[in-house]
JSON list of C-alpha atoms and ligand atoms in Angstrom, two decimals:
[
{"chain": "X", "resi": 1, "resn": "UNK", "atom": "CA", "xyz": [-1.95, 8.24, -4.02]},
{"chain": "X", "resi": 2, "resn": "UNK", "atom": "CA", "xyz": [-3.21, 4.93, -2.74]},
{"chain": "X", "resi": 3, "resn": "UNK", "atom": "CA", "xyz": [-2.29, 3.66, 0.69]},
{"chain": "X", "resi": 4, "resn": "UNK", "atom": "CA", "xyz": [-2.02, 0.22, 2.32]},
{"chain": "X", "resi": 5, "resn": "UNK", "atom": "CA", "xyz": [-3.77, -0.07, 5.67]},
{"chain": "X", "resi": 6, "resn": "UNK", "atom": "CA", "xyz": [-4.28, -2.35, 8.66]},
{"chain": "X", "resi": 7, "resn": "UNK", "atom": "CA", "xyz": [-5.77, -5.39, 6.90]},
{"chain": "X", "resi": 8, "resn": "UNK", "atom": "CA", "xyz": [-2.44, -5.95, 5.14]},
{"chain": "X", "resi": 9, "resn": "UNK", "atom": "CA", "xyz": [-0.62, -6.74, 8.39]},
{"chain": "X", "resi": 10, "resn": "UNK", "atom": "CA", "xyz": [0.74, -10.28, 8.17]},
{"chain": "X", "resi": 11, "resn": "UNK", "atom": "CA", "xyz": [-1.18, -10.83, 4.91]},
{"chain": "X", "resi": 12, "resn": "UNK", "atom": "CA", "xyz": [0.70, -13.26, 2.70]},
{"chain": "X", "resi": 13, "resn": "UNK", "atom": "CA", "xyz": [-0.92, -12.37, -0.60]},
{"chain": "X", "resi": 14, "resn": "UNK", "atom": "CA", "xyz": [1.03, -10.37, -3.15]},
{"chain": "X", "resi": 15, "resn": "UNK", "atom": "CA", "xyz": [-1.63, -10.04, -5.84]},
{"chain": "X", "resi": 16, "resn": "UNK", "atom": "CA", "xyz": [-1.36, -6.25, -5.64]},
{"chain": "X", "resi": 17, "resn": "UNK", "atom": "CA", "xyz": [2.38, -6.31, -6.35]},
{"chain": "X", "resi": 18, "resn": "UNK", "atom": "CA", "xyz": [1.85, -8.38, -9.47]},
{"chain": "X", "resi": 19, "resn": "UNK", "atom": "CA", "xyz": [-0.66, -6.01, -11.05]},
{"chain": "X", "resi": 20, "resn": "UNK", "atom": "CA", "xyz": [0.92, -2.64, -10.22]},
{"chain": "X", "resi": 21, "resn": "UNK", "atom": "CA", "xyz": [2.13, -1.12, -13.51]},
{"chain": "X", "resi": 22, "resn": "UNK", "atom": "CA", "xyz": [4.83, 0.99, -11.86]},
{"chain": "X", "resi": 23, "resn": "UNK", "atom": "CA", "xyz": [6.10, -1.48, -9.20]},
{"chain": "X", "resi": 24, "resn": "UNK", "atom": "CA", "xyz": [5.56, 0.94, -6.34]},
{"chain": "X", "resi": 25, "resn": "UNK", "atom": "CA", "xyz": [4.85, -1.64, -3.62]},
{"chain": "X", "resi": 26, "resn": "UNK", "atom": "CA", "xyz": [7.60, -2.12, -1.04]},
{"chain": "X", "resi": 27, "resn": "UNK", "atom": "CA", "xyz": [8.09, -4.32, 2.01]},
{"chain": "X", "resi": 28, "resn": "UNK", "atom": "CA", "xyz": [7.29, -2.69, 5.34]},
{"chain": "X", "resi": 29, "resn": "UNK", "atom": "CA", "xyz": [7.93, -4.28, 8.72]},
{"chain": "X", "resi": 30, "resn": "UNK", "atom": "CA", "xyz": [5.00, -6.69, 8.64]},
{"chain": "X", "resi": 31, "resn": "UNK", "atom": "CA", "xyz": [3.02, -5.51, 5.64]},
{"chain": "X", "resi": 32, "resn": "UNK", "atom": "CA", "xyz": [3.40, -4.01, 2.20]},
{"chain": "X", "resi": 33, "resn": "UNK", "atom": "CA", "xyz": [3.38, -0.27, 1.58]},
{"chain": "X", "resi": 34, "resn": "UNK", "atom": "CA", "xyz": [2.89, 1.96, -1.47]},
{"chain": "X", "resi": 35, "resn": "UNK", "atom": "CA", "xyz": [5.39, 4.70, -2.32]},
{"chain": "X", "resi": 36, "resn": "UNK", "atom": "CA", "xyz": [3.23, 7.83, -2.52]},
{"chain": "X", "resi": 37, "resn": "UNK", "atom": "CA", "xyz": [5.49, 9.58, -5.03]},
{"chain": "X", "resi": 38, "resn": "UNK", "atom": "CA", "xyz": [5.54, 6.61, -7.39]},
{"chain": "X", "resi": 39, "resn": "UNK", "atom": "CA", "xyz": [1.87, 5.58, -7.32]},
{"chain": "X", "resi": 40, "resn": "UNK", "atom": "CA", "xyz": [0.07, 6.83, -10.45]},
{"chain": "X", "resi": 41, "resn": "UNK", "atom": "CA", "xyz": [-3.41, 6.50, -8.93]},
{"chain": "X", "resi": 42, "resn": "UNK", "atom": "CA", "xyz": [-4.57, 3.89, -11.40]},
{"chain": "X", "resi": 43, "resn": "UNK", "atom": "CA", "xyz": [-6.57, 1.95, -8.80]},
{"chain": "X", "resi": 44, "resn": "UNK", "atom": "CA", "xyz": [-5.78, -1.43, -10.39]},
{"chain": "X", "resi": 45, "resn": "UNK", "atom": "CA", "xyz": [-4.51, -2.91, -7.11]},
{"chain": "X", "resi": 46, "resn": "UNK", "atom": "CA", "xyz": [-7.66, -2.22, -5.10]},
{"chain": "X", "resi": 47, "resn": "UNK", "atom": "CA", "xyz": [-9.89, -5.06, -6.41]},
{"chain": "X", "resi": 48, "resn": "UNK", "atom": "CA", "xyz": [-6.89, -7.43, -6.46]},
{"chain": "X", "resi": 49, "resn": "UNK", "atom": "CA", "xyz": [-6.27, -7.13, -2.71]},
{"chain": "X", "resi": 50, "resn": "UNK", "atom": "CA", "xyz": [-7.93, -10.15, -1.01]},
{"chain": "X", "resi": 51, "resn": "UNK", "atom": "CA", "xyz": [-7.69, -8.37, 2.36]},
{"chain": "X", "resi": 52, "resn": "UNK", "atom": "CA", "xyz": [-9.33, -5.14, 1.17]},
{"chain": "X", "resi": 53, "resn": "UNK", "atom": "CA", "xyz": [-6.44, -3.21, 2.66]},
{"chain": "X", "resi": 54, "resn": "UNK", "atom": "CA", "xyz": [-5.83, -0.60, -0.06]},
{"chain": "X", "resi": 55, "resn": "UNK", "atom": "CA", "xyz": [-7.59, 2.77, -0.16]},
{"chain": "X", "resi": 56, "resn": "UNK", "atom": "CA", "xyz": [-7.33, 6.05, -2.03]},
{"chain": "X", "resi": 57, "resn": "UNK", "atom": "CA", "xyz": [-6.06, 8.96, 0.04]},
{"chain": "X", "resi": 58, "resn": "UNK", "atom": "CA", "xyz": [-9.45, 10.56, -0.64]},
{"chain": "X", "resi": 59, "resn": "UNK", "atom": "CA", "xyz": [-11.13, 7.87, 1.45]},
{"chain": "X", "resi": 60, "resn": "UNK", "atom": "CA", "xyz": [-11.53, 8.08, 5.24]},
{"chain": "X", "resi": 61, "resn": "UNK", "atom": "CA", "xyz": [-9.66, 4.79, 5.79]},
{"chain": "X", "resi": 62, "resn": "UNK", "atom": "CA", "xyz": [-6.48, 6.48, 4.53]},
{"chain": "X", "resi": 63, "resn": "UNK", "atom": "CA", "xyz": [-5.69, 8.18, 7.81]},
{"chain": "X", "resi": 64, "resn": "UNK", "atom": "CA", "xyz": [-2.60, 10.28, 8.50]},
{"chain": "X", "resi": 65, "resn": "UNK", "atom": "CA", "xyz": [-1.16, 7.33, 10.40]},
{"chain": "X", "resi": 66, "resn": "UNK", "atom": "CA", "xyz": [-1.26, 5.04, 7.36]},
{"chain": "X", "resi": 67, "resn": "UNK", "atom": "CA", "xyz": [-0.14, 7.74, 4.95]},
{"chain": "X", "resi": 68, "resn": "UNK", "atom": "CA", "xyz": [2.90, 8.45, 7.15]},
{"chain": "X", "resi": 69, "resn": "UNK", "atom": "CA", "xyz": [3.68, 4.76, 7.59]},
{"chain": "X", "resi": 70, "resn": "UNK", "atom": "CA", "xyz": [3.50, 4.03, 3.84]},
{"chain": "X", "resi": 71, "resn": "UNK", "atom": "CA", "xyz": [5.85, 6.91, 3.05]},
{"chain": "X", "resi": 72, "resn": "UNK", "atom": "CA", "xyz": [8.25, 6.08, 5.87]},
{"chain": "X", "resi": 73, "resn": "UNK", "atom": "CA", "xyz": [8.72, 2.44, 4.91]},
{"chain": "X", "resi": 74, "resn": "UNK", "atom": "CA", "xyz": [8.68, 3.01, 1.13]},
{"chain": "X", "resi": 75, "resn": "UNK", "atom": "CA", "xyz": [11.39, 5.66, 1.50]},
{"chain": "X", "resi": 76, "resn": "UNK", "atom": "CA", "xyz": [13.74, 3.12, 3.07]},
{"chain": "X", "resi": 77, "resn": "UNK", "atom": "CA", "xyz": [14.26, 1.45, -0.32]},
{"chain": "I", "resi": 101, "resn": "LIG", "atom": "FE1", "xyz": [0.26, 0.69, -8.22]},
{"chain": "I", "resi": 101, "resn": "LIG", "atom": "FE2", "xyz": [-1.95, 1.70, -9.38]},
{"chain": "I", "resi": 101, "resn": "LIG", "atom": "FE3", "xyz": [-2.12, 0.59, -6.94]},
{"chain": "I", "resi": 101, "resn": "LIG", "atom": "FE4", "xyz": [-0.84, 2.95, -7.25]},
{"chain": "I", "resi": 101, "resn": "LIG", "atom": "S1", "xyz": [-3.05, 2.55, -7.56]},
{"chain": "I", "resi": 101, "resn": "LIG", "atom": "S2", "xyz": [-0.14, 1.19, -6.04]},
{"chain": "I", "resi": 101, "resn": "LIG", "atom": "S3", "xyz": [0.08, 2.66, -9.29]},
{"chain": "I", "resi": 101, "resn": "LIG", "atom": "S4", "xyz": [-1.59, -0.47, -8.87]}
]
């Protein structure tokens, strides 16, 4: 899965939401999150994010903290 991280906090862009083919972005408390069970790992959102906030879970930036936070907030919907 892909995961939204720190740089998204208070970001006002929604370019990622517009390009996601499966609409798996959701509103968190002060940032967007990706639902890990819905993301199809296409990677299309990564270059669209002006804040460079989105990473694959294979990358070191996708820490357990961000993985947990994305799942927690995406599951609320
Ligand atoms: Fe959506 Fe693809 Fe980004 Fe996953 S990697 S959140 S499916 S655009």
